[in-house]
mmCIF file of C-alpha atoms and ligand atoms in Angstrom:
data_model
loop_
_atom_site.group_PDB
_atom_site.id
_atom_site.type_symbol
_atom_site.label_atom_id
_atom_site.label_comp_id
_atom_site.label_asym_id
_atom_site.label_seq_id
_atom_site.Cartn_x
_atom_site.Cartn_y
_atom_site.Cartn_z
ATOM 1 C CA MET A 1406 97.600 -77.013 56.686
ATOM 2 C CA ALA A 1407 99.572 -79.641 54.821
ATOM 3 C CA ASN A 1408 97.552 -79.628 51.614
ATOM 4 C CA ARG A 1409 97.050 -75.880 51.277
ATOM 5 C CA SER A 1410 98.450 -74.694 47.945
ATOM 6 C CA PRO A 1411 100.987 -71.868 47.753
ATOM 7 C CA SER A 1412 99.911 -68.434 46.557
ATOM 8 C CA ILE A 1413 101.049 -67.532 43.020
ATOM 9 C CA ARG A 1414 103.705 -64.865 43.473
ATOM 10 C CA ILE A 1415 103.756 -62.116 40.844
ATOM 11 C CA GLY A 1416 107.165 -60.401 40.890
ATOM 12 C CA ASP A 1417 107.799 -56.680 41.387
ATOM 13 C CA ASP A 1418 108.900 -56.210 37.794
ATOM 14 C CA ALA A 1419 106.188 -58.349 36.192
ATOM 15 C CA PRO A 1420 105.450 -56.586 32.902
ATOM 16 C CA GLY A 1421 101.846 -57.752 32.490
ATOM 17 C CA TYR A 1422 100.363 -58.371 29.042
ATOM 18 C CA ASP A 1423 99.543 -55.977 26.200
ATOM 19 C CA LEU A 1424 95.894 -54.970 26.214
ATOM 20 C CA ASP A 1425 95.723 -55.820 22.514
ATOM 21 C CA CYS A 1426 96.264 -59.508 23.303
ATOM 22 C CA PHE A 1427 92.850 -59.601 25.022
ATOM 23 C CA SER A 1428 89.312 -58.285 24.638
ATOM 24 C CA ILE A 1429 88.873 -55.092 26.630
ATOM 25 C CA PRO A 1430 85.692 -52.970 26.760
ATOM 26 C CA LYS A 1431 86.175 -49.935 24.487
ATOM 27 C CA ASN A 1432 85.189 -47.490 27.204
ATOM 28 C CA TYR A 1433 88.132 -48.554 29.385
ATOM 29 C CA ALA A 1434 90.800 -49.158 26.728
ATOM 30 C CA GLN A 1435 92.457 -45.727 27.192
ATOM 31 C CA ASP A 1436 92.452 -46.011 30.982
ATOM 32 C CA LEU A 1437 94.395 -49.238 31.442
ATOM 33 C CA GLU A 1438 98.095 -49.910 31.301
ATOM 34 C CA LYS A 1439 98.402 -53.711 31.123
ATOM 35 C CA VAL A 1440 96.446 -56.879 31.741
ATOM 36 C CA PHE A 1441 98.040 -58.039 34.970
ATOM 37 C CA ILE A 1442 96.183 -61.305 35.726
ATOM 38 C CA PRO A 1443 94.100 -62.732 32.868
ATOM 39 C CA HIS A 1444 90.631 -63.972 33.750
ATOM 40 C CA GLY A 1445 91.450 -67.546 32.747
ATOM 41 C CA LEU A 1446 94.330 -67.726 35.200
ATOM 42 C CA ILE A 1447 92.090 -66.363 37.958
ATOM 43 C CA MET A 1448 89.558 -69.111 37.262
ATOM 44 C CA ASP A 1449 92.229 -71.827 37.265
ATOM 45 C CA ARG A 1450 93.599 -70.629 40.582
ATOM 46 C CA ILE A 1451 90.096 -70.486 42.095
ATOM 47 C CA GLU A 1452 89.507 -74.123 41.165
ATOM 48 C CA ARG A 1453 92.450 -75.078 43.384
ATOM 49 C CA LEU A 1454 91.479 -72.664 46.180
ATOM 50 C CA ALA A 1455 88.040 -74.293 46.310
ATOM 51 C CA ARG A 1456 89.691 -77.654 46.907
ATOM 52 C CA ASP A 1457 91.940 -76.193 49.627
ATOM 53 C CA VAL A 1458 88.946 -74.623 51.373
ATOM 54 C CA LEU A 1459 86.867 -77.804 51.348
ATOM 55 C CA GLN A 1460 89.775 -79.913 52.584
ATOM 56 C CA ASP A 1461 90.123 -77.588 55.556
ATOM 57 C CA MET A 1462 86.501 -76.635 56.281
ATOM 58 C CA GLY A 1463 84.328 -79.255 54.608
ATOM 59 C CA GLY A 1464 82.267 -81.839 56.455
ATOM 60 C CA GLN A 1465 80.467 -79.098 58.411
ATOM 61 C CA HIS A 1466 77.979 -76.403 57.489
ATOM 62 C CA ILE A 1467 79.991 -73.552 55.904
ATOM 63 C CA VAL A 1468 78.721 -69.985 55.979
ATOM 64 C CA ALA A 1469 80.477 -68.053 53.221
ATOM 65 C CA LEU A 1470 80.546 -64.347 54.051
ATOM 66 C CA CYS A 1471 81.160 -62.080 51.063
ATOM 67 C CA VAL A 1472 82.861 -58.761 51.746
ATOM 68 C CA LEU A 1473 81.130 -56.387 49.329
ATOM 69 C CA LYS A 1474 81.512 -54.898 46.913
ATOM 70 C CA GLY A 1475 84.963 -55.949 45.706
ATOM 71 C CA ALA A 1476 84.714 -59.672 46.425
ATOM 72 C CA TYR A 1477 81.468 -60.410 44.608
ATOM 73 C CA LYS A 1478 83.023 -62.034 41.529
ATOM 74 C CA PHE A 1479 85.596 -64.025 43.486
ATOM 75 C CA PHE A 1480 82.868 -65.080 45.913
ATOM 76 C CA SER A 1481 80.591 -66.268 43.147
ATOM 77 C CA ASP A 1482 83.320 -68.130 41.233
ATOM 78 C CA LEU A 1483 84.793 -69.686 44.403
ATOM 79 C CA LEU A 1484 81.391 -70.925 45.537
ATOM 80 C CA ASN A 1485 80.615 -72.309 42.092
ATOM 81 C CA ALA A 1486 83.879 -74.252 42.232
ATOM 82 C CA MET A 1487 83.104 -75.513 45.751
ATOM 83 C CA GLU A 1488 79.622 -76.568 44.619
ATOM 84 C CA THR A 1489 81.118 -78.496 41.708
ATOM 85 C CA LEU A 1490 83.421 -80.348 44.097
ATOM 86 C CA ASN A 1491 80.508 -81.057 46.465
ATOM 87 C CA ARG A 1492 78.412 -82.452 43.608
ATOM 88 C CA ASN A 1493 81.166 -84.962 42.937
ATOM 89 C CA SER A 1494 81.959 -85.898 46.514
ATOM 90 C CA ASP A 1495 80.590 -88.596 48.812
ATOM 91 C CA GLN A 1496 80.688 -86.238 51.793
ATOM 92 C CA ALA A 1497 79.106 -82.882 51.019
ATOM 93 C CA SER A 1498 77.768 -80.439 53.611
ATOM 94 C CA PRO A 1499 75.615 -77.356 53.091
ATOM 95 C CA ILE A 1500 77.072 -73.990 52.137
ATOM 96 C CA THR A 1501 74.984 -70.942 52.960
ATOM 97 C CA VAL A 1502 75.843 -67.353 52.082
ATOM 98 C CA ASP A 1503 75.783 -63.954 53.711
ATOM 99 C CA PHE A 1504 77.013 -60.506 52.727
ATOM 100 C CA ILE A 1505 78.643 -57.644 54.550
ATOM 101 C CA ARG A 1506 79.549 -54.244 53.138
ATOM 102 C CA VAL A 1507 82.783 -52.585 54.170
ATOM 103 C CA SER A 1508 84.494 -49.485 52.815
ATOM 104 C CA SER A 1509 87.970 -48.091 53.461
ATOM 105 C CA TYR A 1510 89.202 -46.584 50.200
ATOM 106 C CA CYS A 1511 88.907 -43.142 48.669
ATOM 107 C CA ASN A 1512 90.560 -42.885 45.236
ATOM 108 C CA ASP A 1513 93.551 -45.243 45.530
ATOM 109 C CA GLN A 1514 94.330 -44.614 49.198
ATOM 110 C CA SER A 1515 93.256 -46.635 52.194
ATOM 111 C CA THR A 1516 91.651 -44.086 54.524
ATOM 112 C CA GLY A 1517 92.715 -45.940 57.634
ATOM 113 C CA SER A 1518 89.192 -46.045 58.978
ATOM 114 C CA VAL A 1519 87.148 -49.083 58.051
ATOM 115 C CA ARG A 1520 83.409 -48.571 57.844
ATOM 116 C CA VAL A 1521 80.975 -51.469 58.042
ATOM 117 C CA LEU A 1522 78.133 -50.133 55.911
ATOM 118 C CA GLY A 1523 75.622 -52.842 56.694
ATOM 119 C CA GLY A 1524 74.614 -56.285 55.657
ATOM 120 C CA ALA A 1525 74.662 -59.503 57.564
ATOM 121 C CA ASP A 1526 73.033 -60.294 60.873
ATOM 122 C CA LEU A 1527 76.163 -61.926 62.200
ATOM 123 C CA SER A 1528 74.359 -63.810 64.976
ATOM 124 C CA SER A 1529 73.632 -66.546 62.400
ATOM 125 C CA LEU A 1530 77.371 -67.358 62.387
ATOM 126 C CA ALA A 1531 77.271 -68.934 65.868
ATOM 127 C CA GLY A 1532 78.627 -72.506 65.812
ATOM 128 C CA LYS A 1533 79.312 -72.427 62.048
ATOM 129 C CA ASN A 1534 82.444 -72.775 59.933
ATOM 130 C CA VAL A 1535 82.731 -69.233 58.607
ATOM 131 C CA LEU A 1536 84.629 -68.478 55.406
ATOM 132 C CA ILE A 1537 85.201 -64.754 54.958
ATOM 133 C CA VAL A 1538 85.718 -64.039 51.253
ATOM 134 C CA GLU A 1539 87.688 -60.866 50.547
ATOM 135 C CA ASP A 1540 89.007 -59.382 47.300
ATOM 136 C CA ILE A 1541 92.426 -58.152 48.429
ATOM 137 C CA VAL A 1542 94.426 -57.747 51.609
ATOM 138 C CA ASP A 1543 96.406 -54.526 51.341
ATOM 139 C CA THR A 1544 97.242 -52.958 54.715
ATOM 140 C CA GLY A 1545 95.171 -55.641 56.459
ATOM 141 C CA ARG A 1546 93.040 -53.050 58.271
ATOM 142 C CA THR A 1547 89.764 -54.341 56.891
ATOM 143 C CA MET A 1548 90.455 -57.835 58.188
ATOM 144 C CA GLN A 1549 91.715 -56.481 61.479
ATOM 145 C CA ALA A 1550 88.379 -54.688 61.912
ATOM 146 C CA LEU A 1551 86.163 -57.462 60.578
ATOM 147 C CA LEU A 1552 87.624 -60.534 62.287
ATOM 148 C CA PRO A 1553 86.753 -59.468 65.870
ATOM 149 C CA LEU A 1554 83.202 -58.620 64.738
ATOM 150 C CA VAL A 1555 82.800 -62.150 63.398
ATOM 151 C CA GLU A 1556 84.590 -63.847 66.315
ATOM 152 C CA GLN A 1557 82.337 -62.225 68.887
ATOM 153 C CA HIS A 1558 79.369 -64.198 67.520
ATOM 154 C CA GLY A 1559 80.908 -67.545 68.489
ATOM 155 C CA PRO A 1560 81.635 -69.276 65.168
ATOM 156 C CA ARG A 1561 83.067 -72.791 65.322
ATOM 157 C CA MET A 1562 85.914 -71.846 62.967
ATOM 158 C CA VAL A 1563 86.826 -68.744 60.946
ATOM 159 C CA ARG A 1564 88.946 -68.758 57.799
ATOM 160 C CA VAL A 1565 89.701 -65.972 55.336
ATOM 161 C CA ALA A 1566 90.112 -66.416 51.587
ATOM 162 C CA SER A 1567 91.464 -63.434 49.677
ATOM 163 C CA LEU A 1568 92.004 -63.513 45.923
ATOM 164 C CA LEU A 1569 94.969 -61.134 46.167
ATOM 165 C CA VAL A 1570 97.498 -60.098 48.795
ATOM 166 C CA LYS A 1571 99.580 -56.975 48.171
ATOM 167 C CA ARG A 1572 103.247 -56.782 49.142
ATOM 168 C CA THR A 1573 103.369 -53.375 50.727
ATOM 169 C CA PRO A 1574 105.356 -51.627 53.446
ATOM 170 C CA ARG A 1575 102.000 -50.415 54.787
ATOM 171 C CA SER A 1576 101.030 -53.987 55.709
ATOM 172 C CA LEU A 1577 100.139 -54.605 59.343
ATOM 173 C CA GLY A 1578 101.353 -58.178 58.880
ATOM 174 C CA TYR A 1579 98.006 -59.926 58.456
ATOM 175 C CA THR A 1580 97.984 -62.885 56.029
ATOM 176 C CA PRO A 1581 94.792 -64.695 55.006
ATOM 177 C CA ASP A 1582 94.395 -68.475 55.321
ATOM 178 C CA PHE A 1583 93.831 -68.887 51.572
ATOM 179 C CA SER A 1584 95.336 -66.527 49.035
ATOM 180 C CA GLY A 1585 95.174 -66.667 45.241
ATOM 181 C CA PHE A 1586 97.992 -64.359 44.162
ATOM 182 C CA GLU A 1587 100.598 -62.210 45.869
ATOM 183 C CA ILE A 1588 101.059 -59.001 43.879
ATOM 184 C CA PRO A 1589 103.420 -56.007 43.970
ATOM 185 C CA ASP A 1590 102.344 -52.702 45.498
ATOM 186 C CA ARG A 1591 100.311 -51.479 42.516
ATOM 187 C CA TYR A 1592 96.710 -50.417 42.270
ATOM 188 C CA VAL A 1593 94.724 -52.964 40.287
ATOM 189 C CA VAL A 1594 91.222 -52.921 38.813
ATOM 190 C CA GLY A 1595 88.901 -55.384 37.096
ATOM 191 C CA TYR A 1596 87.274 -58.668 38.145
ATOM 192 C CA ALA A 1597 85.227 -56.550 40.615
ATOM 193 C CA PHE A 1598 88.242 -54.536 41.806
ATOM 194 C CA ASP A 1599 87.291 -50.907 41.385
ATOM 195 C CA TYR A 1600 88.591 -47.390 41.240
ATOM 196 C CA ASN A 1601 85.793 -45.292 42.723
ATOM 197 C CA ASP A 1602 83.303 -47.947 41.560
ATOM 198 C CA TYR A 1603 84.520 -48.058 37.941
ATOM 199 C CA PHE A 1604 86.241 -51.053 36.294
ATOM 200 C CA ARG A 1605 84.347 -53.736 38.218
ATOM 201 C CA ASP A 1606 82.826 -54.648 34.846
ATOM 202 C CA LEU A 1607 86.138 -55.810 33.400
ATOM 203 C CA SER A 1608 86.980 -59.507 33.456
ATOM 204 C CA HIS A 1609 90.790 -59.339 33.811
ATOM 205 C CA VAL A 1610 92.760 -57.819 36.679
ATOM 206 C CA CYS A 1611 94.553 -54.842 35.102
ATOM 207 C CA THR A 1612 96.824 -51.976 36.100
ATOM 208 C CA LEU A 1613 95.569 -48.408 35.729
ATOM 209 C CA ARG A 1614 97.165 -45.523 33.869
ATOM 210 C CA GLU A 1615 97.888 -42.442 35.992
ATOM 211 C CA THR A 1616 95.629 -40.390 33.694
ATOM 212 C CA ALA A 1617 92.703 -42.636 34.604
ATOM 213 C CA LYS A 1618 93.211 -41.904 38.291
ATOM 214 C CA ASP A 1619 92.535 -38.214 37.576
ATOM 215 C CA LYS A 1620 89.688 -38.976 35.198
ATOM 216 C CA TYR A 1621 87.796 -41.113 37.709
ATOM 217 C CA ALA A 1622 88.934 -39.303 40.874
ATOM 218 C CA LEU A 1623 86.515 -38.346 43.600
ATOM 219 C CA ALA A 1624 86.858 -35.181 45.607
ATOM 220 C CA VAL A 1625 88.523 -36.405 48.791
ATOM 221 C CA GLN A 1626 85.966 -36.433 51.548
ATOM 222 C CA LYS A 1627 86.493 -36.887 55.220
ATOM 223 C CA LEU A 1628 85.220 -40.383 55.908
HETATM 224 P P1 LIG B 1841 93.084 -53.044 53.579
HETATM 225 O O1 LIG B 1841 92.053 -52.787 54.649
HETATM 226 O O2 LIG B 1841 94.108 -51.941 53.489
HETATM 227 O O3 LIG B 1841 93.703 -54.397 53.640
HETATM 228 O O4 LIG B 1841 92.358 -52.876 52.213
HETATM 229 C C1 LIG B 1841 91.501 -53.747 51.778
HETATM 230 C C2 LIG B 1841 90.488 -53.151 50.840
HETATM 231 O O5 LIG B 1841 90.987 -52.045 50.060
HETATM 232 C C3 LIG B 1841 90.188 -54.210 49.856
HETATM 233 O O6 LIG B 1841 89.155 -55.033 50.319
HETATM 234 C C4 LIG B 1841 89.820 -53.433 48.621
HETATM 235 O O7 LIG B 1841 88.446 -53.175 48.632
HETATM 236 C C5 LIG B 1841 90.603 -52.157 48.713
HETATM 237 N N1 LIG B 1841 91.842 -52.214 47.875
HETATM 238 C C6 LIG B 1841 93.115 -52.333 48.287
HETATM 239 N N2 LIG B 1841 93.981 -52.353 47.259
HETATM 240 C C7 LIG B 1841 93.230 -52.262 46.145
HETATM 241 C C8 LIG B 1841 93.557 -52.246 44.728
HETATM 242 O O8 LIG B 1841 94.711 -52.338 44.278
HETATM 243 N N3 LIG B 1841 92.494 -52.146 43.892
HETATM 244 C C9 LIG B 1841 91.200 -52.059 44.321
HETATM 245 N N4 LIG B 1841 90.855 -52.083 45.632
HETATM 246 C C10 LIG B 1841 91.865 -52.167 46.530
HETATM 247 MG MG1 LIG B 1842 87.417 -55.444 49.916
#
């Protein structure tokens, strides 16, 4: 796509920002290492992603499919930005929403098995322009499992927007159509990214201290 913007690449040795430069909830202050992507930068990047998405998919009914739980903030902010563009355009088409819940992580490790825990009746995707909205592509297993499920319902077009893509040797090689930032192989939390469900309620994307991984660890279960 000619007009699709490049992902912002964050280098392997990016130092991040001191926590003291930002407002961090007291309860998490001891658990975080650095602010890695400030909330304001996330919002600025989303504004451009919204334009990229509408240039590619607009003019037809878009069904935006949110991959819960991690994508809920990105989903909401991306759709708000798309709605703003539609309000100011001569050629707007409807955007409807659906939600699917998928889980693959225990502590900070991808378990390798992707579980669809419920949500959307995907038959409503037939003939539609489907935008799958994901928080992060790490190994790519989630997308590899989800895309065939969506495709089998006969959508007109399927695109994937992921806020983050991780550079990792564990990658299966999948790259989303729209990507906000490419990040090094570190575990990040905040802006709905979680560690065992904690840290979603943090507005910046941050890196975790090792001590926090123990503090919020779950007993490893067989999934
Ligand atoms: P994949 O299937 O390995 O691509 O993993 C994708 C899912 O793992 C994402 O949708 C996230 O929910 C989760 N995940 C991967 N890396 C991180 C991270 O650094 N922080 C929080 N969640 C992550
Ligand atoms: Mg996810």
